[in-house]
Amino acid sequence: MQIDIITLFPELLSSPFEASILKRAIAANKVVVNFHNLRDYATDKQKQVDDYPFGGGAGMVMKIEPIDLCIKKLKSERAYDEIIYLTPDGEQLNQNIANTLSTKKNIILLCGHYKGVDQRVRDHLITREISIGDFVLSGGELAAAILCDSIIRLIPGVLGDESSALTDSFQDGILAPPIYTRPAQYMGWNVPPILTSGNTPAVEKWREDKAIEKTKAQRPDLLTDKD
Ligand code: ADE
């Protein structure tokens, strides 16, 4: 898989890809991640990437030309399955979306800044708009990093234990059960005895029951929402 990220601030994006699972996935060639500085595609001497909004109003708007030139260049090199704009008014990211995107070959992520991009970018150049939640960030970079993390860890072979993404919270529509490790007793706080009983079917049943109990208590919407 290849992910091309178009951004005004590549330095905001580097560190998430330089540690842990994402770093390993890149080193193992499971994914290629490239950053493209939008300023390199500015057409004028001042390298201007934003301008005042037509009709007035507060805030600057990201211009269409540099974005179009950058996307055109990338598209001339390979076909893309999705060109995604990160924006707080997009479709809200969830595990289904991450699963779907993890099966794609090439995607572009466009990070917004200021008041956002010229609407014509959204109307004509983008295939999908994704938000990471109902709050406003200073730009799309941190949202892009979160989206990348949620996708890359699902690519086959990226997680050491192949089954571990399958047992994540949300993966089967509910939250994951509580987990414990040694020591079995700490400060009088004990691990549930069933987990150290060696009775695998009983452990499985306990995990299922706890997962449902936790989902009912913390996210009852997951048991009623069917999307
Ligand atoms: N850019 C600014 N805020 C955002 C959000 N919540 N999700 C995605 N992109 C954003």
Short mmCIF file of C-alpha atoms and ligand atoms in Angstrom, two decimals:
data_model
loop_
_atom_site.label_atom_id
_atom_site.label_comp_id
_atom_site.label_asym_id
_atom_site.label_seq_id
_atom_site.Cartn_x
_atom_site.Cartn_y
_atom_site.Cartn_z
CA MET A 1 0.00 0.00 0.00
CA GLN A 2 1.14 3.55 -0.67
CA ILE A 3 -0.13 6.61 1.22
CA ASP A 4 0.73 10.07 -0.17
CA ILE A 5 0.07 12.90 2.26
CA ILE A 6 -0.27 16.44 0.92
CA THR A 7 0.49 18.98 3.64
CA LEU A 8 1.72 22.48 4.37
CA PHE A 9 3.52 21.22 7.48
CA PRO A 10 5.32 17.92 6.82
CA GLU A 11 7.28 18.36 10.06
CA LEU A 12 4.01 17.93 12.00
CA LEU A 13 3.66 14.47 10.52
CA SER A 14 7.05 12.83 10.81
CA SER A 15 7.30 11.44 14.35
CA PRO A 16 4.25 9.11 14.33
CA PHE A 17 5.91 7.22 11.49
CA GLU A 18 9.30 6.98 13.21
CA ALA A 19 8.44 4.67 16.12
CA SER A 20 6.77 1.42 17.05
CA ILE A 21 4.35 -0.35 14.70
CA LEU A 22 4.23 2.27 11.93
CA LYS A 23 8.02 2.41 11.76
CA ARG A 24 8.20 -1.39 11.54
CA ALA A 25 5.50 -1.51 8.85
CA ILE A 26 7.44 1.00 6.73
CA ALA A 27 10.77 -0.81 7.30
CA ALA A 28 9.14 -4.10 6.25
CA ASN A 29 7.74 -2.45 3.09
CA LYS A 30 4.16 -3.20 4.08
CA VAL A 31 3.40 0.45 3.40
CA VAL A 32 5.13 3.40 1.73
CA VAL A 33 4.29 6.81 3.20
CA ASN A 34 5.33 9.98 1.34
CA PHE A 35 4.88 13.60 2.38
CA HIS A 36 4.35 16.27 -0.28
CA ASN A 37 4.82 19.89 0.69
CA LEU A 38 2.01 21.87 -0.90
CA ARG A 39 4.21 24.97 -0.99
CA ASP A 40 6.38 23.24 -3.61
CA TYR A 41 3.36 23.41 -5.94
CA ALA A 42 2.63 27.13 -5.48
CA THR A 43 2.66 28.87 -8.84
CA ASP A 44 3.67 32.42 -7.88
CA LYS A 45 6.93 33.98 -6.65
CA GLN A 46 5.68 34.36 -3.07
CA LYS A 47 4.79 30.64 -2.94
CA GLN A 48 1.29 31.61 -1.86
CA VAL A 49 -0.96 28.72 -0.96
CA ASP A 50 -3.87 30.62 0.59
CA ASP A 51 -5.92 33.71 -0.22
CA TYR A 52 -8.81 35.86 1.04
CA PRO A 53 -12.31 34.39 0.71
CA PHE A 54 -14.52 35.76 -2.09
CA GLY A 55 -17.43 37.59 -0.48
CA GLY A 56 -15.39 38.52 2.58
CA GLY A 57 -15.33 36.96 6.03
CA ALA A 58 -12.70 35.89 8.52
CA GLY A 59 -9.85 33.51 7.75
CA MET A 60 -7.90 32.46 4.69
CA VAL A 61 -8.82 29.79 2.16
CA MET A 62 -6.41 27.26 0.66
CA LYS A 63 -6.10 27.89 -3.08
CA ILE A 64 -7.09 25.28 -5.66
CA GLU A 65 -4.10 25.53 -8.06
CA PRO A 66 -1.30 24.09 -5.85
CA ILE A 67 -3.58 21.30 -4.67
CA ASP A 68 -4.66 20.46 -8.22
CA LEU A 69 -1.05 20.48 -9.49
CA CYS A 70 0.11 18.20 -6.69
CA ILE A 71 -2.76 15.73 -7.15
CA LYS A 72 -2.25 15.77 -10.97
CA LYS A 73 1.45 14.96 -10.55
CA LEU A 74 0.69 12.06 -8.18
CA LYS A 75 -2.07 10.73 -10.46
CA SER A 76 0.31 10.81 -13.43
CA GLU A 77 2.51 8.32 -11.55
CA ARG A 78 -0.10 5.80 -10.37
CA ALA A 79 -3.84 5.25 -10.00
CA TYR A 80 -5.40 6.12 -6.63
CA ASP A 81 -8.31 4.30 -4.99
CA GLU A 82 -9.26 7.29 -2.84
CA ILE A 83 -8.29 10.95 -2.49
CA ILE A 84 -9.29 11.87 1.04
CA TYR A 85 -9.66 15.34 2.53
CA LEU A 86 -9.35 15.48 6.33
CA THR A 87 -11.97 17.88 7.62
CA PRO A 88 -14.13 18.23 10.75
CA ASP A 89 -17.29 18.22 8.60
CA GLY A 90 -16.45 14.91 6.90
CA GLU A 91 -17.79 11.43 7.57
CA GLN A 92 -16.70 10.34 11.05
CA LEU A 93 -13.86 7.80 11.13
CA ASN A 94 -14.75 4.41 12.57
CA GLN A 95 -13.36 0.88 12.46
CA ASN A 96 -15.39 -0.02 9.34
CA ILE A 97 -13.81 2.83 7.40
CA ALA A 98 -10.32 1.87 8.64
CA ASN A 99 -10.93 -1.76 7.61
CA THR A 100 -12.08 -0.72 4.13
CA LEU A 101 -9.17 1.67 3.58
CA SER A 102 -6.61 -0.93 4.74
CA THR A 103 -7.50 -3.04 1.68
CA LYS A 104 -6.70 -0.24 -0.81
CA LYS A 105 -3.55 -0.03 -2.90
CA ASN A 106 -2.88 3.72 -3.14
CA ILE A 107 -4.50 6.62 -1.34
CA ILE A 108 -3.88 10.36 -1.10
CA LEU A 109 -4.59 12.29 2.10
CA LEU A 110 -5.02 16.06 1.86
CA CYS A 111 -4.54 18.05 5.08
CA GLY A 112 -6.39 21.34 5.37
CA HIS A 113 -5.37 24.53 7.20
CA TYR A 114 -6.80 27.96 7.90
CA LYS A 115 -10.54 28.01 7.14
CA GLY A 116 -10.17 25.04 4.79
CA VAL A 117 -9.86 24.51 1.04
CA ASP A 118 -11.64 26.20 -1.87
CA GLN A 119 -14.94 24.32 -2.29
CA ARG A 120 -14.00 23.36 -5.87
CA VAL A 121 -11.27 21.10 -4.46
CA ARG A 122 -13.97 19.25 -2.54
CA ASP A 123 -16.38 19.20 -5.48
CA HIS A 124 -13.95 18.04 -8.16
CA LEU A 125 -10.67 16.66 -6.82
CA ILE A 126 -11.57 14.69 -3.71
CA THR A 127 -13.31 11.29 -3.53
CA ARG A 128 -13.99 11.18 0.20
CA GLU A 129 -14.00 13.44 3.29
CA ILE A 130 -13.13 12.09 6.73
CA SER A 131 -13.29 13.63 10.21
CA ILE A 132 -11.70 12.08 13.29
CA GLY A 133 -14.36 13.55 15.59
CA ASP A 134 -16.59 16.50 16.42
CA PHE A 135 -13.85 18.96 17.38
CA VAL A 136 -11.65 21.30 15.38
CA LEU A 137 -7.88 20.82 15.10
CA SER A 138 -5.49 23.49 13.83
CA GLY A 139 -4.95 21.43 10.70
CA GLY A 140 -5.53 18.03 9.15
CA GLU A 141 -2.05 16.62 9.90
CA LEU A 142 -2.77 15.05 13.28
CA ALA A 143 -6.03 13.68 11.89
CA ALA A 144 -4.10 12.20 8.92
CA ALA A 145 -1.62 10.57 11.30
CA ILE A 146 -4.49 9.02 13.27
CA LEU A 147 -6.16 7.79 10.10
CA CYS A 148 -2.85 6.30 8.88
CA ASP A 149 -2.28 4.53 12.20
CA SER A 150 -5.77 3.04 12.17
CA ILE A 151 -5.26 1.77 8.60
CA ILE A 152 -1.63 0.60 8.67
CA ARG A 153 -1.98 -1.64 11.74
CA LEU A 154 -4.67 -3.58 9.84
CA ILE A 155 -2.47 -4.41 6.83
CA PRO A 156 -1.78 -8.17 6.96
CA GLY A 157 1.58 -8.95 8.53
CA VAL A 158 1.97 -5.56 10.25
CA LEU A 159 0.95 -6.70 13.74
CA GLY A 160 3.18 -9.45 15.12
CA ASP A 161 0.30 -11.61 16.26
CA GLU A 162 -1.94 -11.94 13.17
CA SER A 163 -5.05 -12.32 15.31
CA SER A 164 -4.52 -9.34 17.52
CA ALA A 165 -6.25 -6.76 15.28
CA LEU A 166 -9.25 -9.09 15.13
CA THR A 167 -9.70 -8.93 18.91
CA ASP A 168 -9.51 -5.11 19.10
CA SER A 169 -12.40 -3.12 20.49
CA PHE A 170 -14.94 -2.34 17.70
CA GLN A 171 -13.61 -5.09 15.41
CA ASP A 172 -16.69 -7.22 16.07
CA GLY A 173 -18.89 -4.25 16.91
CA ILE A 174 -18.30 -4.25 20.68
CA LEU A 175 -15.60 -3.16 23.14
CA ALA A 176 -12.74 -5.51 24.07
CA PRO A 177 -12.89 -7.25 27.48
CA PRO A 178 -10.53 -6.31 30.34
CA ILE A 179 -7.00 -7.77 30.11
CA TYR A 180 -4.46 -8.61 32.83
CA THR A 181 -0.86 -9.76 33.12
CA ARG A 182 1.50 -10.84 35.92
CA PRO A 183 1.58 -10.52 38.88
CA ALA A 184 -1.77 -12.20 39.60
CA GLN A 185 -1.88 -10.41 42.95
CA TYR A 186 -0.76 -6.83 43.48
CA MET A 187 -1.48 -4.73 46.59
CA GLY A 188 -4.46 -6.95 47.29
CA TRP A 189 -5.91 -6.34 43.78
CA ASN A 190 -6.40 -9.76 42.29
CA VAL A 191 -6.78 -10.94 38.71
CA PRO A 192 -10.15 -12.70 38.17
CA PRO A 193 -9.40 -16.34 39.15
CA ILE A 194 -11.00 -17.74 35.97
CA LEU A 195 -8.11 -16.29 33.92
CA THR A 196 -5.55 -18.36 35.80
CA SER A 197 -7.74 -21.50 35.91
CA GLY A 198 -6.42 -22.97 32.65
CA ASN A 199 -10.04 -23.65 31.58
CA THR A 200 -9.94 -22.18 28.04
CA PRO A 201 -13.68 -22.48 27.19
CA ALA A 202 -14.55 -20.85 30.53
CA VAL A 203 -12.03 -18.05 29.83
CA GLU A 204 -13.56 -17.48 26.36
CA LYS A 205 -17.08 -17.33 27.85
CA TRP A 206 -15.87 -14.91 30.57
CA ARG A 207 -14.29 -12.65 27.89
CA GLU A 208 -17.48 -12.59 25.81
CA ASP A 209 -19.63 -11.83 28.86
CA LYS A 210 -17.28 -9.08 30.04
CA ALA A 211 -17.10 -7.54 26.56
CA ILE A 212 -20.88 -7.30 26.38
CA GLU A 213 -21.17 -6.07 29.98
CA LYS A 214 -18.56 -3.34 29.32
CA THR A 215 -20.20 -2.31 26.03
CA LYS A 216 -23.63 -2.06 27.72
CA ALA A 217 -22.15 0.11 30.48
CA GLN A 218 -19.84 2.35 28.42
CA ARG A 219 -21.13 2.36 24.82
CA PRO A 220 -24.74 1.11 24.70
CA ASP A 221 -25.07 2.84 21.30
CA LEU A 222 -22.80 0.14 19.78
CA LEU A 223 -25.38 -2.52 20.63
CA THR A 224 -28.22 -0.64 18.95
CA ASP A 225 -26.49 1.20 16.03
CA LYS A 226 -26.24 -1.13 13.10
CA ASP A 227 -23.74 0.57 10.85
N1 ADE B 1 -9.04 19.15 10.53
C1 ADE B 1 -9.38 19.94 11.56
N2 ADE B 1 -10.13 19.30 12.45
C2 ADE B 1 -10.31 18.03 11.97
C3 ADE B 1 -11.01 16.88 12.44
N3 ADE B 1 -11.71 16.89 13.57
N4 ADE B 1 -10.97 15.77 11.68
C4 ADE B 1 -10.27 15.77 10.52
N5 ADE B 1 -9.59 16.81 10.04
C5 ADE B 1 -9.60 17.94 10.75
#
